[in-house]
């Protein structure tokens, strides 16, 4: 069982495949939503966020690749996995070029499905963590810049001469009063 509960979307036109994936992934503790078509998947994506989406390559109306491209416009942070019974090198290349993280060939075992989903989730959690770290670093840099600006303003307005050097003895800051 995973530490974090994930929201997973399974899109497949075969009811047995959808239900089988739902059962396997739900037994791992995930919240699994299923869709029987690309159009239904787009509606679901518009209403809520998913961590991972499993997309059938061959569906009537809209292919998995077309769906992948549409869903990436809605949520670029979701990790997409293509599922297909037509596993070839060409389909794998097409899927990854379109933004799929991974590719799984039908038929697959529950263990193979769990493994692919766990790898996709690991990537998703890493992306989220990297984004949070980037945001924290940006906030901290802004705070440092603000504090530096305040310090410079205070030093520039002092009547007494001020000179600041770094550890190597290089002059890094002075005010106009020092030159008077």
XYZ file of N, CA, C and O in Angstrom:
720
model
N 0.850 -1.189 0.000
C 0.000 0.000 0.000
C 0.886 1.239 0.000
O 1.881 1.302 0.673
N 0.491 2.252 -0.782
C 1.253 3.490 -0.892
C 0.979 4.398 0.300
O -0.086 4.367 0.879
N 1.982 5.219 0.628
C 1.834 6.162 1.728
C 0.830 7.254 1.362
O 0.063 7.696 2.200
N 0.843 7.698 0.124
C -0.023 8.778 -0.315
C -1.139 8.198 -1.180
O -0.909 7.348 -2.018
N -2.332 8.681 -0.966
C -3.462 8.264 -1.789
C -3.452 9.115 -3.050
O -3.342 10.339 -2.983
N -3.546 8.451 -4.184
C -3.514 9.161 -5.451
C -4.883 9.144 -6.112
O -5.675 8.235 -5.897
N -5.114 10.163 -6.924
C -6.311 10.216 -7.764
C -5.891 9.745 -9.155
O -5.029 10.358 -9.790
N -6.477 8.648 -9.585
C -6.085 8.026 -10.851
C -7.298 7.942 -11.763
O -8.389 7.565 -11.339
N -7.086 8.288 -13.024
C -8.122 8.166 -14.035
C -7.746 7.040 -14.986
O -6.613 6.994 -15.486
N -8.693 6.128 -15.234
C -8.509 5.041 -16.195
C -9.480 5.288 -17.337
O -10.693 5.344 -17.119
N -8.949 5.448 -18.547
C -9.780 5.689 -19.720
C -9.596 4.520 -20.687
O -8.505 4.310 -21.205
N -10.661 3.763 -20.893
C -10.614 2.613 -21.798
C -12.026 2.341 -22.283
O -12.979 2.436 -21.500
N -12.170 1.988 -23.548
C -13.499 1.714 -24.086
C -14.000 0.315 -23.733
O -15.172 0.017 -23.925
N -13.136 -0.533 -23.175
C -13.539 -1.879 -22.759
C -13.935 -1.859 -21.285
O -13.096 -1.634 -20.410
N -15.219 -2.133 -20.977
C -15.667 -2.096 -19.580
C -14.878 -3.047 -18.669
O -14.568 -2.685 -17.532
N -14.529 -4.224 -19.148
C -13.773 -5.176 -18.337
C -12.392 -4.655 -17.970
O -11.919 -4.850 -16.843
N -11.745 -3.985 -18.900
C -10.411 -3.419 -18.651
C -10.506 -2.275 -17.639
O -9.705 -2.188 -16.709
N -11.506 -1.416 -17.809
C -11.698 -0.309 -16.860
C -11.925 -0.839 -15.451
O -11.291 -0.391 -14.498
N -12.835 -1.797 -15.335
C -13.178 -2.325 -14.017
C -12.001 -3.070 -13.393
O -11.738 -2.953 -12.193
N -11.277 -3.851 -14.203
C -10.108 -4.567 -13.685
C -9.053 -3.617 -13.150
O -8.516 -3.804 -12.053
N -8.758 -2.560 -13.907
C -7.776 -1.558 -13.457
C -8.279 -0.854 -12.201
O -7.503 -0.628 -11.267
N -9.566 -0.520 -12.188
C -10.132 0.156 -11.019
C -9.964 -0.696 -9.774
O -9.520 -0.209 -8.736
N -10.286 -1.973 -9.876
C -10.186 -2.870 -8.714
C -8.749 -3.002 -8.218
O -8.492 -2.914 -7.019
N -7.828 -3.228 -9.146
C -6.422 -3.408 -8.762
C -5.891 -2.153 -8.076
O -5.266 -2.225 -7.014
N -6.141 -0.994 -8.673
C -5.598 0.253 -8.130
C -6.310 0.680 -6.852
O -5.683 1.219 -5.941
N -7.609 0.416 -6.767
C -8.342 0.722 -5.530
C -7.848 -0.158 -4.387
O -7.781 0.295 -3.239
N -7.457 -1.388 -4.692
C -6.936 -2.275 -3.644
C -5.600 -1.769 -3.100
O -5.195 -2.138 -2.004
N -4.941 -0.889 -3.851
C -3.697 -0.262 -3.406
C -3.969 1.014 -2.605
O -3.037 1.690 -2.183
N -5.250 1.349 -2.471
C -5.619 2.514 -1.665
C -5.856 3.785 -2.453
O -6.048 4.849 -1.865
N -5.841 3.706 -3.766
C -6.018 4.904 -4.592
C -7.491 5.184 -4.858
O -8.321 4.286 -4.839
N -7.786 6.459 -5.134
C -9.123 6.855 -5.586
C -9.108 6.752 -7.108
O -8.399 7.501 -7.776
N -9.887 5.829 -7.630
C -9.856 5.552 -9.063
C -11.179 5.969 -9.695
O -12.251 5.602 -9.223
N -11.070 6.735 -10.763
C -12.223 7.147 -11.554
C -12.045 6.538 -12.935
O -10.927 6.467 -13.444
N -13.138 6.094 -13.532
C -13.051 5.475 -14.857
C -13.864 6.266 -15.866
O -14.851 6.923 -15.520
N -13.422 6.197 -17.121
C -14.130 6.840 -18.229
C -14.079 5.884 -19.421
O -13.067 5.224 -19.651
N -15.168 5.844 -20.170
C -15.255 4.947 -21.320
C -14.913 5.597 -22.644
O -14.867 4.922 -23.671
N -14.645 6.914 -22.623
C -14.324 7.619 -23.868
C -13.444 8.825 -23.577
O -13.361 9.288 -22.441
N -12.849 9.335 -24.640
C -12.035 10.536 -24.500
C -12.849 11.739 -24.071
O -12.410 12.546 -23.247
N -14.049 11.858 -24.611
C -14.909 12.987 -24.272
C -15.265 12.967 -22.785
O -15.261 14.007 -22.117
N -15.585 11.778 -22.274
C -15.906 11.656 -20.851
C -14.690 12.010 -19.994
O -14.804 12.682 -18.971
N -13.505 11.580 -20.423
C -12.271 11.879 -19.689
C -12.024 13.382 -19.629
O -11.646 13.914 -18.584
N -12.269 14.082 -20.720
C -12.072 15.531 -20.745
C -13.026 16.208 -19.769
O -12.632 17.119 -19.033
N -14.274 15.758 -19.722
C -15.237 16.324 -18.763
C -14.762 16.091 -17.330
O -14.830 16.991 -16.494
N -14.277 14.875 -17.046
C -13.803 14.573 -15.694
C -12.596 15.432 -15.333
O -12.481 15.918 -14.211
N -11.679 15.611 -16.274
C -10.478 16.410 -16.031
C -10.822 17.863 -15.779
O -10.133 18.548 -15.030
N -11.873 18.344 -16.414
C -12.282 19.729 -16.217
C -12.845 19.946 -14.817
O -12.818 21.054 -14.300
N -13.361 18.868 -14.210
C -14.009 18.981 -12.903
C -13.051 18.750 -11.736
O -13.287 19.253 -10.642
N -11.978 17.973 -11.949
C -11.068 17.679 -10.837
C -9.688 17.321 -11.344
O -9.495 17.068 -12.516
N -8.725 17.295 -10.427
C -7.335 16.997 -10.770
C -7.037 15.521 -10.529
O -7.568 14.914 -9.597
N -6.163 14.985 -11.361
C -5.699 13.608 -11.222
C -4.175 13.609 -11.164
O -3.524 14.445 -11.776
N -3.636 12.643 -10.429
C -2.183 12.499 -10.349
C -1.649 11.703 -11.522
O -0.585 12.004 -12.061
N -2.381 10.651 -11.906
C -1.977 9.765 -13.006
C -3.208 9.469 -13.851
O -4.301 9.288 -13.315
N -3.007 9.389 -15.162
C -4.082 8.990 -16.072
C -3.576 7.868 -16.963
O -2.513 7.991 -17.579
N -4.324 6.774 -16.993
C -4.035 5.638 -17.870
C -4.956 5.765 -19.076
O -6.187 5.741 -18.914
N -4.384 5.907 -20.256
C -5.171 6.182 -21.457
C -5.012 5.058 -22.469
O -3.897 4.747 -22.896
N -6.139 4.478 -22.876
C -6.133 3.443 -23.913
C -5.743 4.086 -25.240
O -6.229 5.168 -25.589
N -4.863 3.429 -25.982
C -4.362 3.973 -27.243
C -5.443 3.989 -28.325
O -5.574 4.968 -29.042
N -6.204 2.909 -28.447
C -7.203 2.784 -29.519
C -8.600 2.814 -28.930
O -9.026 1.871 -28.275
N -9.277 3.928 -29.150
C -10.664 4.055 -28.706
C -11.462 4.656 -29.853
O -10.930 5.438 -30.642
N -12.743 4.332 -29.932
C -13.558 4.978 -30.964
C -13.712 6.468 -30.666
O -13.782 6.882 -29.519
N -13.728 7.254 -31.706
C -13.942 8.694 -31.543
C -12.667 9.489 -31.343
O -12.385 10.409 -32.086
N -11.878 9.134 -30.342
C -10.668 9.886 -30.029
C -9.596 8.901 -29.575
O -9.811 8.138 -28.639
N -8.450 8.940 -30.216
C -7.371 8.028 -29.830
C -6.747 8.469 -28.510
O -6.928 9.611 -28.068
N -6.009 7.563 -27.903
C -5.315 7.887 -26.662
C -4.314 9.010 -26.834
O -4.129 9.828 -25.936
N -3.675 9.070 -27.998
C -2.691 10.135 -28.255
C -3.404 11.491 -28.359
O -2.953 12.482 -27.789
N -4.532 11.521 -29.081
C -5.303 12.760 -29.175
C -5.781 13.196 -27.788
O -5.709 14.379 -27.440
N -6.263 12.229 -27.024
C -6.729 12.522 -25.671
C -5.585 13.040 -24.805
O -5.747 14.018 -24.069
N -4.442 12.402 -24.906
C -3.259 12.834 -24.149
C -2.943 14.294 -24.432
O -2.725 15.089 -23.509
N -2.937 14.664 -25.700
C -2.613 16.044 -26.062
C -3.648 17.023 -25.513
O -3.297 18.096 -25.029
N -4.914 16.640 -25.542
C -5.973 17.504 -25.010
C -5.873 17.623 -23.491
O -6.032 18.711 -22.935
N -5.636 16.496 -22.810
C -5.568 16.521 -21.347
C -4.353 17.288 -20.853
O -4.412 17.947 -19.814
N -3.255 17.203 -21.567
C -2.051 17.944 -21.163
C -2.292 19.442 -21.186
O -1.692 20.183 -20.415
N -3.194 19.899 -22.069
C -3.553 21.320 -22.091
C -4.322 21.689 -20.830
O -4.164 22.779 -20.304
N -5.153 20.766 -20.342
C -5.954 21.005 -19.146
C -5.090 20.881 -17.895
O -5.175 21.702 -16.984
N -4.251 19.830 -17.837
C -3.415 19.594 -16.651
C -2.043 19.052 -17.051
O -1.864 17.848 -17.211
N -1.080 19.939 -17.210
C 0.263 19.493 -17.583
C 1.008 18.777 -16.454
O 2.042 18.164 -16.679
N 0.475 18.829 -15.219
C 1.161 18.227 -14.081
C 0.821 16.753 -13.887
O 1.539 16.041 -13.196
N -0.269 16.310 -14.461
C -0.651 14.907 -14.364
C 0.382 14.068 -15.120
O 0.983 14.528 -16.087
N 0.603 12.838 -14.668
C 1.516 11.927 -15.357
C 0.654 10.967 -16.179
O -0.247 10.325 -15.654
N 0.956 10.879 -17.465
C 0.142 10.107 -18.402
C 0.843 8.822 -18.814
O 2.033 8.826 -19.116
N 0.065 7.731 -18.826
C 0.564 6.420 -19.236
C -0.365 5.900 -20.331
O -1.587 5.897 -20.159
N 0.205 5.477 -21.446
C -0.571 4.912 -22.550
C -0.670 3.408 -22.354
O 0.311 2.738 -22.043
N -1.886 2.889 -22.540
C -2.152 1.454 -22.436
C -2.614 0.996 -23.816
O -3.502 1.619 -24.406
N -2.001 -0.075 -24.344
C -2.381 -0.500 -25.682
C -2.202 -1.987 -25.905
O -1.325 -2.609 -25.310
N -3.045 -2.522 -26.768
C -2.906 -3.911 -27.204
C -2.036 -3.967 -28.455
O -1.678 -5.042 -28.917
N -1.714 -2.817 -29.005
C -0.936 -2.719 -30.243
C 0.458 -2.184 -29.939
O 0.839 -1.114 -30.408
N 1.189 -2.946 -29.145
C 2.498 -2.489 -28.683
C 3.561 -2.667 -29.768
O 3.901 -3.782 -30.136
N 4.033 -1.535 -30.274
C 5.141 -1.541 -31.221
C 6.095 -0.425 -30.816
O 5.738 0.467 -30.037
N 7.279 -0.473 -31.363
C 8.250 0.578 -31.092
C 7.709 1.924 -31.582
O 7.854 2.949 -30.912
N 7.047 1.909 -32.722
C 6.494 3.145 -33.279
C 5.442 3.763 -32.355
O 5.450 4.976 -32.125
N 4.543 2.936 -31.797
C 3.528 3.492 -30.889
C 4.166 4.002 -29.601
O 3.725 5.009 -29.054
N 5.197 3.322 -29.134
C 5.891 3.778 -27.928
C 6.553 5.138 -28.169
O 6.472 6.043 -27.329
N 7.193 5.289 -29.315
C 7.847 6.557 -29.648
C 6.804 7.661 -29.795
O 6.969 8.766 -29.270
N 5.723 7.364 -30.494
C 4.649 8.353 -30.672
C 4.082 8.784 -29.326
O 3.867 9.975 -29.078
N 3.860 7.824 -28.458
C 3.297 8.130 -27.132
C 4.231 9.015 -26.323
O 3.800 10.022 -25.742
N 5.500 8.674 -26.276
C 6.436 9.472 -25.472
C 6.659 10.854 -26.085
O 6.793 11.832 -25.354
N 6.675 10.933 -27.399
C 6.812 12.251 -28.040
C 5.607 13.140 -27.753
O 5.720 14.355 -27.741
N 4.468 12.521 -27.548
C 3.244 13.282 -27.269
C 3.129 13.661 -25.794
O 2.190 14.340 -25.403
N 4.049 13.175 -24.961
C 4.048 13.561 -23.554
C 3.718 12.450 -22.581
O 3.593 12.703 -21.383
N 3.585 11.211 -23.071
C 3.335 10.093 -22.157
C 4.614 9.778 -21.396
O 5.704 9.784 -21.960
N 4.479 9.517 -20.120
C 5.623 9.148 -19.293
C 6.008 7.695 -19.537
O 7.183 7.348 -19.580
N 4.998 6.836 -19.673
C 5.269 5.411 -19.828
C 4.218 4.796 -20.723
O 3.292 5.465 -21.179
N 4.354 3.504 -20.897
C 3.620 2.766 -21.894
C 3.491 1.354 -21.363
O 4.466 0.767 -20.931
N 2.294 0.794 -21.362
C 2.115 -0.582 -20.904
C 1.281 -1.337 -21.942
O 0.304 -0.812 -22.476
N 1.720 -2.553 -22.252
C 1.072 -3.366 -23.284
C 0.045 -4.307 -22.667
O 0.295 -4.935 -21.643
N -1.117 -4.381 -23.316
C -2.154 -5.338 -22.926
C -1.793 -6.683 -23.545
O -1.286 -6.713 -24.655
N -2.093 -7.769 -22.928
C -2.582 -7.907 -21.564
C -1.434 -7.715 -20.574
O -0.275 -7.968 -20.889
N -1.766 -7.254 -19.387
C -0.756 -7.068 -18.346
C -1.287 -7.664 -17.056
O -2.484 -7.834 -16.881
N -0.368 -7.948 -16.156
C -0.748 -8.519 -14.862
C -1.045 -7.390 -13.890
O -0.606 -6.245 -14.099
N -1.754 -7.674 -12.809
C -1.959 -6.644 -11.783
C -0.641 -6.084 -11.270
O -0.519 -4.875 -11.038
N 0.364 -6.937 -11.115
C 1.673 -6.486 -10.629
C 2.313 -5.510 -11.614
O 2.937 -4.520 -11.201
N 2.183 -5.780 -12.916
C 2.739 -4.866 -13.919
C 2.019 -3.522 -13.871
O 2.665 -2.466 -13.943
N 0.708 -3.550 -13.722
C -0.067 -2.306 -13.628
C 0.353 -1.512 -12.400
O 0.607 -0.303 -12.490
N 0.446 -2.172 -11.269
C 0.844 -1.500 -10.025
C 2.235 -0.903 -10.168
O 2.483 0.239 -9.753
N 3.143 -1.643 -10.775
C 4.515 -1.159 -10.962
C 4.547 0.103 -11.823
O 5.204 1.093 -11.476
N 3.830 0.091 -12.945
C 3.805 1.255 -13.836
C 3.187 2.454 -13.122
O 3.711 3.571 -13.192
N 2.093 2.230 -12.414
C 1.427 3.330 -11.711
C 2.318 3.861 -10.580
O 2.421 5.074 -10.390
N 2.987 2.983 -9.857
C 3.875 3.433 -8.780
C 5.031 4.278 -9.322
O 5.412 5.278 -8.711
N 5.592 3.893 -10.467
C 6.654 4.700 -11.084
C 6.115 6.065 -11.503
O 6.764 7.089 -11.291
N 4.915 6.075 -12.086
C 4.305 7.342 -12.501
C 4.024 8.228 -11.293
O 4.244 9.440 -11.330
N 3.538 7.618 -10.215
C 3.267 8.393 -8.995
C 4.547 8.937 -8.389
O 4.570 10.071 -7.894
N 5.608 8.138 -8.409
C 6.890 8.621 -7.879
C 7.324 9.872 -8.643
O 7.774 10.853 -8.040
N 7.175 9.841 -9.965
C 7.510 11.021 -10.768
C 6.604 12.192 -10.393
O 7.068 13.327 -10.220
N 5.320 11.931 -10.236
C 4.380 12.999 -9.872
C 4.764 13.652 -8.546
O 4.820 14.880 -8.439
N 5.037 12.826 -7.525
C 5.391 13.384 -6.204
C 6.705 14.151 -6.288
O 6.861 15.203 -5.649
N 7.675 13.651 -7.083
C 8.945 14.367 -7.240
C 8.736 15.718 -7.926
O 9.350 16.714 -7.539
N 7.876 15.739 -8.937
C 7.578 17.008 -9.616
C 6.959 18.011 -8.651
O 7.307 19.188 -8.661
N 6.025 17.536 -7.824
C 5.397 18.427 -6.845
C 6.421 18.954 -5.846
O 6.427 20.137 -5.511
N 7.271 18.061 -5.360
C 8.291 18.466 -4.399
C 9.253 19.474 -5.015
O 9.612 20.479 -4.386
N 9.672 19.236 -6.255
C 10.576 20.165 -6.937
C 9.911 21.523 -7.108
O 10.544 22.569 -6.917
N 8.635 21.521 -7.447
C 7.901 22.775 -7.601
C 7.824 23.532 -6.281
O 8.031 24.751 -6.237
N 7.547 22.814 -5.196
C 7.486 23.449 -3.872
C 8.854 24.005 -3.473
O 8.942 25.112 -2.934
N 9.917 23.252 -3.736
C 11.264 23.730 -3.419
C 11.614 24.972 -4.233
O 12.212 25.918 -3.710
N 11.231 24.975 -5.505
C 11.486 26.129 -6.362
C 10.745 27.360 -5.836
O 11.314 28.445 -5.747
N 9.479 27.177 -5.448
C 8.705 28.292 -4.906
C 9.300 28.804 -3.600
O 9.371 30.016 -3.369
N 9.752 27.899 -2.738
C 10.382 28.297 -1.474
C 11.666 29.074 -1.735
O 11.917 30.109 -1.106
N 12.477 28.601 -2.673
C 13.724 29.289 -3.009
C 13.439 30.685 -3.553
O 14.116 31.653 -3.183
N 12.428 30.803 -4.409
C 12.077 32.114 -4.958
C 11.609 33.063 -3.859
O 11.988 34.241 -3.849
N 10.787 32.560 -2.919
C 10.335 33.395 -1.801
C 11.522 33.833 -0.952
O 11.608 34.994 -0.535
N 12.425 32.903 -0.669
C 13.597 33.236 0.151
C 14.493 34.252 -0.546
O 15.013 35.167 0.099
N 14.689 34.107 -1.848
C 15.497 35.078 -2.586
C 14.852 36.459 -2.563
O 15.537 37.473 -2.433
N 13.539 36.490 -2.665
C 12.829 37.765 -2.595
C 13.001 38.403 -1.220
O 13.235 39.617 -1.106
N 12.914 37.595 -0.160
C 13.124 38.121 1.193
C 14.532 38.665 1.366
O 14.728 39.741 1.960
N 15.527 37.940 0.856
C 16.919 38.393 0.955
C 17.091 39.697 0.180
O 17.714 40.645 0.670
N 16.529 39.765 -1.019
C 16.652 40.985 -1.820
C 15.984 42.162 -1.123
O 16.513 43.280 -1.127
N 14.834 41.924 -0.522
C 14.130 42.984 0.207
C 14.962 43.462 1.386
O 15.097 44.673 1.624
N 15.530 42.533 2.125
C 16.358 42.892 3.280
C 17.608 43.643 2.836
O 18.015 44.622 3.477
N 18.222 43.219 1.738
C 19.396 43.921 1.225
C 19.033 45.355 0.819
O 19.786 46.299 1.078
N 17.879 45.506 0.213
C 17.433 46.830 -0.204
C 17.216 47.734 1.014
O 17.622 48.904 1.011
N 16.605 47.183 2.043
C 16.404 47.960 3.280
C 17.734 48.375 3.887
O 17.908 49.516 4.321
N 18.660 47.432 3.964
C 19.981 47.708 4.541
C 20.685 48.800 3.756
O 21.249 49.738 4.343
N 20.655 48.709 2.430
C 21.294 49.740 1.601
C 20.645 51.106 1.828
O 21.338 52.119 1.917
N 19.334 51.135 1.916
C 18.619 52.397 2.126
C 19.025 53.022 3.455
O 19.295 54.230 3.542
N 19.093 52.197 4.497
C 19.478 52.703 5.821
C 20.909 53.230 5.793
O 21.186 54.344 6.264
N 21.816 52.468 5.211
C 23.229 52.882 5.175
C 23.405 54.137 4.327
O 24.152 55.050 4.694
N 22.694 54.205 3.198
C 22.810 55.378 2.320
C 22.308 56.654 3.003
O 22.786 57.753 2.714
N 21.364 56.524 3.920
C 20.789 57.716 4.562
C 21.488 58.103 5.866
O 21.145 59.111 6.476
N 22.476 57.349 6.313
C 23.175 57.673 7.567
C 24.101 58.876 7.372
O 24.723 59.037 6.324
N 24.178 59.718 8.400
C 25.032 60.912 8.352
C 26.503 60.541 8.530
O 27.390 61.223 8.007
N 26.779 59.479 9.270
C 28.161 59.036 9.463
C 28.597 58.173 8.295
O 27.800 57.477 7.671
N 29.890 58.194 8.024
C 30.434 57.359 6.961
C 30.416 55.889 7.358
O 30.769 55.523 8.476
N 29.991 55.022 6.425
C 29.922 53.579 6.672
C 30.614 52.863 5.529
O 30.407 53.164 4.352
N 31.456 51.876 5.901
C 32.133 51.059 4.910
C 31.993 49.598 5.351
O 32.227 49.267 6.514
N 31.582 48.737 4.402
C 31.403 47.314 4.688
C 32.301 46.536 3.749
O 32.325 46.772 2.545
N 33.064 45.583 4.351
C 33.924 44.717 3.537
C 33.511 43.265 3.743
O 32.889 42.915 4.744
N 33.910 42.433 2.792
C 33.637 40.997 2.950
C 34.820 40.336 3.652
O 35.758 41.020 4.093
N 34.807 39.026 3.771
C 35.864 38.304 4.493
C 37.235 38.487 3.867
O 38.245 38.391 4.544
N 37.249 38.710 2.569
C 38.533 38.895 1.872
C 39.027 40.334 1.947
O 40.059 40.682 1.383
N 38.268 41.186 2.616
C 38.669 42.579 2.762
C 38.265 43.462 1.589
O 38.676 44.613 1.518
N 37.468 42.938 0.693
C 37.019 43.728 -0.454
C 35.834 44.603 -0.043
O 34.958 44.169 0.704
N 35.835 45.821 -0.525
C 34.771 46.766 -0.239
C 33.499 46.311 -0.966
O 33.507 46.098 -2.170
N 32.431 46.129 -0.213
C 31.183 45.689 -0.823
C 30.064 46.724 -0.681
O 29.098 46.676 -1.440
N 30.209 47.641 0.256
C 29.156 48.621 0.454
C 29.716 49.836 1.184
O 30.523 49.693 2.109
N 29.322 51.020 0.729
C 29.675 52.252 1.441
C 28.594 53.271 1.162
O 27.797 53.123 0.235
N 28.573 54.325 1.979
C 27.570 55.377 1.775
C 28.249 56.666 1.342
O 29.468 56.831 1.480
N 27.459 57.611 0.850
C 28.038 58.886 0.391
C 28.753 59.652 1.504
O 29.726 60.369 1.227
N 28.296 59.519 2.740
C 28.934 60.260 3.851
C 30.383 59.838 4.028
O 31.195 60.621 4.492
N 30.733 58.609 3.649
C 32.115 58.153 3.770
C 33.034 58.945 2.851
O 34.177 59.198 3.189
N 32.519 59.376 1.711
C 33.332 60.109 0.743
C 33.451 61.598 1.065
O 34.261 62.294 0.492
N 32.641 62.098 1.990
C 32.631 63.525 2.314
C 33.747 63.892 3.238
O 34.234 63.243 4.051
